[in-house]
Short mmCIF file of N, CA and C in Angstrom, two decimals:
data_model
loop_
_atom_site.label_atom_id
_atom_site.label_comp_id
_atom_site.label_asym_id
_atom_site.label_seq_id
_atom_site.Cartn_x
_atom_site.Cartn_y
_atom_site.Cartn_z
N MET K 1 -22.39 76.04 -24.46
CA MET K 1 -22.58 75.62 -23.09
C MET K 1 -22.00 74.22 -22.91
N ALA K 2 -21.14 74.07 -21.95
CA ALA K 2 -20.47 72.78 -21.72
C ALA K 2 -21.42 71.81 -21.02
N ASP K 3 -21.29 70.56 -21.39
CA ASP K 3 -22.06 69.52 -20.72
C ASP K 3 -21.48 69.28 -19.33
N THR K 4 -22.33 69.03 -18.39
CA THR K 4 -21.90 68.69 -17.04
C THR K 4 -22.28 67.24 -16.78
N TRP K 5 -21.30 66.47 -16.35
CA TRP K 5 -21.54 65.06 -16.05
C TRP K 5 -21.61 64.90 -14.54
N ASN K 6 -22.64 64.28 -14.08
CA ASN K 6 -22.80 64.04 -12.65
C ASN K 6 -22.53 62.57 -12.36
N PHE K 7 -21.26 62.24 -12.29
CA PHE K 7 -20.88 60.87 -11.98
C PHE K 7 -20.93 60.66 -10.47
N PRO K 8 -21.36 59.48 -10.05
CA PRO K 8 -21.36 59.21 -8.61
C PRO K 8 -19.93 59.17 -8.07
N ASN K 9 -19.80 59.48 -6.82
CA ASN K 9 -18.49 59.44 -6.17
C ASN K 9 -18.31 58.06 -5.55
N PHE K 10 -17.63 57.19 -6.24
CA PHE K 10 -17.43 55.84 -5.75
C PHE K 10 -16.36 55.83 -4.68
N MET K 11 -16.59 55.07 -3.62
CA MET K 11 -15.64 55.00 -2.52
C MET K 11 -15.13 53.58 -2.32
N ARG K 12 -15.81 52.60 -2.85
CA ARG K 12 -15.50 51.21 -2.54
C ARG K 12 -15.62 50.35 -3.79
N ALA K 13 -14.78 49.32 -3.83
CA ALA K 13 -14.86 48.34 -4.92
C ALA K 13 -14.63 46.96 -4.33
N VAL K 14 -15.31 45.99 -4.88
CA VAL K 14 -15.10 44.59 -4.51
C VAL K 14 -14.63 43.87 -5.75
N VAL K 15 -13.52 43.17 -5.62
CA VAL K 15 -12.97 42.40 -6.73
C VAL K 15 -12.67 40.99 -6.22
N ARG K 16 -12.45 40.12 -7.16
CA ARG K 16 -12.09 38.75 -6.78
C ARG K 16 -10.84 38.35 -7.52
N GLU K 17 -9.94 37.67 -6.79
CA GLU K 17 -8.70 37.23 -7.41
C GLU K 17 -8.98 36.34 -8.60
N LEU K 18 -8.10 36.43 -9.55
CA LEU K 18 -8.21 35.64 -10.77
C LEU K 18 -7.57 34.27 -10.54
N SER K 19 -8.30 33.23 -10.84
CA SER K 19 -7.83 31.86 -10.67
C SER K 19 -7.22 31.33 -11.96
N ASP K 20 -6.32 30.38 -11.83
CA ASP K 20 -5.77 29.73 -13.03
C ASP K 20 -6.87 29.07 -13.85
N SER K 21 -8.00 28.76 -13.21
CA SER K 21 -9.10 28.11 -13.93
C SER K 21 -9.81 29.06 -14.88
N VAL K 22 -9.39 30.33 -14.92
CA VAL K 22 -10.01 31.30 -15.84
C VAL K 22 -9.91 30.82 -17.28
N THR K 23 -8.98 29.95 -17.56
CA THR K 23 -8.85 29.40 -18.92
C THR K 23 -10.08 28.58 -19.30
N ASN K 24 -10.87 28.17 -18.31
CA ASN K 24 -12.10 27.42 -18.55
C ASN K 24 -13.34 28.31 -18.54
N SER K 25 -13.13 29.61 -18.55
CA SER K 25 -14.23 30.56 -18.46
C SER K 25 -15.19 30.40 -19.63
N SER K 26 -16.47 30.59 -19.33
CA SER K 26 -17.48 30.57 -20.39
C SER K 26 -17.58 31.93 -21.06
N TYR K 27 -16.95 32.94 -20.46
CA TYR K 27 -17.00 34.31 -20.97
C TYR K 27 -15.83 34.54 -21.92
N THR K 28 -16.11 34.99 -23.12
CA THR K 28 -15.04 35.24 -24.08
C THR K 28 -14.75 36.72 -24.22
N GLY K 29 -15.64 37.58 -23.75
CA GLY K 29 -15.42 39.02 -23.83
C GLY K 29 -15.27 39.52 -25.25
N GLY K 30 -15.85 38.82 -26.20
CA GLY K 30 -15.76 39.25 -27.58
C GLY K 30 -14.43 38.92 -28.24
N ARG K 31 -13.64 38.10 -27.56
CA ARG K 31 -12.34 37.73 -28.13
C ARG K 31 -12.55 36.89 -29.38
N ALA K 32 -12.01 37.33 -30.47
CA ALA K 32 -12.12 36.58 -31.72
C ALA K 32 -11.10 35.46 -31.75
N SER K 33 -10.01 35.65 -31.03
CA SER K 33 -8.92 34.68 -31.04
C SER K 33 -9.31 33.41 -30.30
N LYS K 34 -8.90 32.31 -30.84
CA LYS K 34 -9.11 31.02 -30.17
C LYS K 34 -7.85 30.61 -29.40
N GLU K 35 -6.87 31.51 -29.39
CA GLU K 35 -5.65 31.23 -28.63
C GLU K 35 -6.00 31.15 -27.14
N PRO K 36 -5.32 30.27 -26.41
CA PRO K 36 -5.60 30.18 -24.98
C PRO K 36 -5.21 31.48 -24.26
N LEU K 37 -5.92 31.77 -23.20
CA LEU K 37 -5.60 32.95 -22.41
C LEU K 37 -4.21 32.80 -21.79
N ASP K 38 -3.49 33.89 -21.73
CA ASP K 38 -2.21 33.94 -21.03
C ASP K 38 -2.54 34.31 -19.58
N VAL K 39 -2.60 33.31 -18.71
CA VAL K 39 -3.04 33.52 -17.34
C VAL K 39 -2.14 34.51 -16.61
N GLU K 40 -0.84 34.42 -16.81
CA GLU K 40 0.07 35.34 -16.13
C GLU K 40 -0.17 36.78 -16.59
N LYS K 41 -0.43 36.97 -17.88
CA LYS K 41 -0.73 38.31 -18.38
C LYS K 41 -2.04 38.81 -17.79
N CYS K 42 -3.03 37.93 -17.72
CA CYS K 42 -4.32 38.30 -17.13
C CYS K 42 -4.14 38.72 -15.67
N LYS K 43 -3.34 37.96 -14.92
CA LYS K 43 -3.10 38.29 -13.51
C LYS K 43 -2.38 39.62 -13.38
N SER K 44 -1.43 39.88 -14.26
CA SER K 44 -0.70 41.15 -14.24
C SER K 44 -1.65 42.31 -14.50
N GLU K 45 -2.51 42.17 -15.51
CA GLU K 45 -3.47 43.22 -15.84
C GLU K 45 -4.48 43.41 -14.71
N TRP K 46 -4.89 42.31 -14.10
CA TRP K 46 -5.82 42.38 -12.97
C TRP K 46 -5.17 43.17 -11.83
N GLY K 47 -3.90 42.89 -11.56
CA GLY K 47 -3.17 43.60 -10.52
C GLY K 47 -3.08 45.10 -10.80
N LEU K 48 -2.86 45.45 -12.07
CA LEU K 48 -2.82 46.86 -12.45
C LEU K 48 -4.17 47.53 -12.24
N LEU K 49 -5.24 46.82 -12.56
CA LEU K 49 -6.59 47.35 -12.36
C LEU K 49 -6.83 47.64 -10.88
N VAL K 50 -6.50 46.68 -10.03
CA VAL K 50 -6.70 46.85 -8.59
C VAL K 50 -5.86 48.01 -8.07
N GLN K 51 -4.61 48.09 -8.50
CA GLN K 51 -3.74 49.17 -8.04
C GLN K 51 -4.27 50.53 -8.51
N THR K 52 -4.78 50.58 -9.73
CA THR K 52 -5.35 51.83 -10.24
C THR K 52 -6.54 52.28 -9.40
N MET K 53 -7.40 51.33 -9.03
CA MET K 53 -8.55 51.68 -8.19
C MET K 53 -8.07 52.23 -6.85
N ARG K 54 -7.05 51.59 -6.28
CA ARG K 54 -6.51 52.08 -5.00
C ARG K 54 -5.88 53.45 -5.16
N ASP K 55 -5.15 53.64 -6.26
CA ASP K 55 -4.53 54.95 -6.52
C ASP K 55 -5.57 56.05 -6.65
N LEU K 56 -6.76 55.69 -7.12
CA LEU K 56 -7.85 56.65 -7.25
C LEU K 56 -8.60 56.88 -5.94
N GLY K 57 -8.16 56.19 -4.90
CA GLY K 57 -8.73 56.40 -3.58
C GLY K 57 -9.83 55.45 -3.18
N LEU K 58 -10.09 54.43 -3.97
CA LEU K 58 -11.13 53.47 -3.61
C LEU K 58 -10.62 52.51 -2.55
N ASP K 59 -11.53 52.15 -1.65
CA ASP K 59 -11.26 51.11 -0.67
C ASP K 59 -11.59 49.80 -1.37
N VAL K 60 -10.56 49.02 -1.70
CA VAL K 60 -10.74 47.81 -2.50
C VAL K 60 -10.73 46.58 -1.59
N THR K 61 -11.81 45.81 -1.65
CA THR K 61 -11.89 44.54 -0.94
C THR K 61 -11.62 43.44 -1.96
N VAL K 62 -10.65 42.58 -1.66
CA VAL K 62 -10.28 41.51 -2.57
C VAL K 62 -10.77 40.18 -1.99
N LEU K 63 -11.69 39.55 -2.70
CA LEU K 63 -12.16 38.22 -2.32
C LEU K 63 -11.19 37.18 -2.87
N PRO K 64 -11.03 36.05 -2.17
CA PRO K 64 -10.12 35.02 -2.67
C PRO K 64 -10.67 34.36 -3.93
N GLN K 65 -9.76 33.84 -4.70
CA GLN K 65 -10.15 33.12 -5.92
C GLN K 65 -10.91 31.84 -5.56
N ASP K 66 -11.63 31.33 -6.51
CA ASP K 66 -12.34 30.07 -6.36
C ASP K 66 -12.07 29.24 -7.60
N PRO K 67 -11.11 28.32 -7.52
CA PRO K 67 -10.75 27.52 -8.70
C PRO K 67 -11.91 26.73 -9.30
N GLU K 68 -12.95 26.49 -8.49
CA GLU K 68 -14.11 25.75 -8.98
C GLU K 68 -15.04 26.62 -9.84
N ARG K 69 -14.81 27.92 -9.81
CA ARG K 69 -15.67 28.86 -10.54
C ARG K 69 -14.80 29.79 -11.39
N PRO K 70 -14.50 29.38 -12.62
CA PRO K 70 -13.57 30.15 -13.46
C PRO K 70 -14.04 31.56 -13.81
N ASP K 71 -15.34 31.83 -13.73
CA ASP K 71 -15.86 33.16 -14.07
C ASP K 71 -16.04 34.06 -12.84
N CYS K 72 -15.63 33.59 -11.68
CA CYS K 72 -15.95 34.31 -10.43
C CYS K 72 -15.29 35.67 -10.32
N LEU K 73 -14.30 35.97 -11.16
CA LEU K 73 -13.69 37.30 -11.06
C LEU K 73 -14.63 38.39 -11.53
N PHE K 74 -15.68 38.04 -12.23
CA PHE K 74 -16.66 39.03 -12.69
C PHE K 74 -17.72 39.24 -11.59
N VAL K 75 -17.33 39.94 -10.52
CA VAL K 75 -18.22 40.10 -9.37
C VAL K 75 -19.43 40.98 -9.66
N ASP K 76 -19.40 41.70 -10.78
CA ASP K 76 -20.55 42.54 -11.12
C ASP K 76 -21.70 41.72 -11.69
N ASP K 77 -21.47 40.46 -12.02
CA ASP K 77 -22.55 39.63 -12.55
C ASP K 77 -23.55 39.21 -11.47
N PRO K 78 -23.10 38.72 -10.30
CA PRO K 78 -24.07 38.29 -9.29
C PRO K 78 -24.67 39.41 -8.44
N CYS K 79 -24.04 40.58 -8.43
CA CYS K 79 -24.51 41.62 -7.53
C CYS K 79 -24.06 42.99 -8.03
N VAL K 80 -24.99 43.91 -8.14
CA VAL K 80 -24.67 45.29 -8.52
C VAL K 80 -25.17 46.18 -7.39
N VAL K 81 -24.29 47.04 -6.89
CA VAL K 81 -24.65 47.91 -5.77
C VAL K 81 -24.48 49.36 -6.18
N ILE K 82 -25.53 50.15 -5.93
CA ILE K 82 -25.47 51.59 -6.15
C ILE K 82 -26.03 52.24 -4.89
N GLY K 83 -25.20 53.02 -4.24
CA GLY K 83 -25.62 53.64 -2.98
C GLY K 83 -25.86 52.57 -1.94
N ASP K 84 -27.04 52.60 -1.33
CA ASP K 84 -27.36 51.59 -0.32
C ASP K 84 -28.34 50.56 -0.87
N THR K 85 -28.38 50.43 -2.19
CA THR K 85 -29.26 49.47 -2.84
C THR K 85 -28.45 48.41 -3.56
N ALA K 86 -28.76 47.15 -3.28
CA ALA K 86 -28.07 46.05 -3.94
C ALA K 86 -29.06 45.28 -4.81
N LEU K 87 -28.68 45.04 -6.04
CA LEU K 87 -29.47 44.22 -6.95
C LEU K 87 -28.79 42.86 -7.01
N ILE K 88 -29.46 41.86 -6.49
CA ILE K 88 -28.91 40.51 -6.47
C ILE K 88 -29.49 39.76 -7.66
N THR K 89 -28.62 39.20 -8.46
CA THR K 89 -29.07 38.52 -9.67
C THR K 89 -29.12 37.01 -9.46
N ARG K 90 -29.72 36.36 -10.41
CA ARG K 90 -29.71 34.90 -10.46
C ARG K 90 -29.10 34.54 -11.80
N PRO K 91 -27.78 34.30 -11.82
CA PRO K 91 -27.11 34.04 -13.09
C PRO K 91 -27.77 32.90 -13.87
N ALA K 92 -27.87 33.08 -15.17
CA ALA K 92 -28.48 32.06 -16.02
C ALA K 92 -27.65 30.78 -16.03
N ASP K 93 -26.33 30.94 -15.99
CA ASP K 93 -25.44 29.79 -15.98
C ASP K 93 -25.42 29.21 -14.57
N GLU K 94 -25.91 27.99 -14.43
CA GLU K 94 -26.02 27.38 -13.11
C GLU K 94 -24.69 27.31 -12.37
N THR K 95 -23.60 27.19 -13.10
CA THR K 95 -22.28 27.12 -12.46
C THR K 95 -21.90 28.42 -11.78
N ARG K 96 -22.58 29.51 -12.12
CA ARG K 96 -22.27 30.83 -11.54
C ARG K 96 -23.12 31.14 -10.30
N ARG K 97 -24.15 30.38 -10.07
CA ARG K 97 -25.09 30.72 -9.00
C ARG K 97 -24.47 30.67 -7.61
N GLY K 98 -23.49 29.82 -7.40
CA GLY K 98 -22.83 29.74 -6.10
C GLY K 98 -22.02 30.97 -5.75
N GLU K 99 -21.74 31.81 -6.74
CA GLU K 99 -20.96 33.02 -6.51
C GLU K 99 -21.78 34.09 -5.78
N VAL K 100 -23.08 34.05 -5.94
CA VAL K 100 -23.94 35.11 -5.41
C VAL K 100 -23.77 35.25 -3.90
N SER K 101 -23.81 34.15 -3.18
CA SER K 101 -23.74 34.23 -1.71
C SER K 101 -22.40 34.79 -1.25
N HIS K 102 -21.32 34.47 -1.93
CA HIS K 102 -20.00 34.98 -1.53
C HIS K 102 -19.92 36.49 -1.67
N VAL K 103 -20.42 37.01 -2.78
CA VAL K 103 -20.37 38.45 -3.02
C VAL K 103 -21.39 39.17 -2.13
N LEU K 104 -22.55 38.58 -1.96
CA LEU K 104 -23.60 39.19 -1.15
C LEU K 104 -23.16 39.40 0.29
N VAL K 105 -22.49 38.42 0.86
CA VAL K 105 -22.02 38.53 2.25
C VAL K 105 -21.14 39.75 2.42
N VAL K 106 -20.27 39.99 1.46
CA VAL K 106 -19.38 41.15 1.55
C VAL K 106 -20.18 42.44 1.51
N TRP K 107 -21.13 42.55 0.58
CA TRP K 107 -21.89 43.80 0.47
C TRP K 107 -22.80 44.03 1.66
N ILE K 108 -23.33 42.98 2.25
CA ILE K 108 -24.16 43.14 3.44
C ILE K 108 -23.36 43.80 4.56
N CYS K 109 -22.09 43.45 4.64
CA CYS K 109 -21.23 44.06 5.67
C CYS K 109 -21.04 45.55 5.44
N PHE K 110 -21.13 46.01 4.18
CA PHE K 110 -20.90 47.41 3.86
C PHE K 110 -22.15 48.27 3.95
N ILE K 111 -23.30 47.67 3.68
CA ILE K 111 -24.54 48.46 3.61
C ILE K 111 -25.08 48.74 5.00
#
């Protein structure tokens, strides 16, 4: 008997542009390398991700970058939305707390 997966049908995604300040990110993503991030490569990969989401039919909202917040491209940290329910977090890193209101405003418009 085959397993059946009941994945939700996602229709929308919110992303944030990657800033050059990402090199100051506190998030390492498990990178063992101490080499500096290649910002242009990161931007290229980010663009491919956004295009892939659009190709899959998602309505993608792109928030502008915030050079003052190098981790702001991780919009899933301050807010997670499933259906019509939004979980608003309070990031432990105080420098990330200002991101919550920016992402929340966008989701309020959708819900």
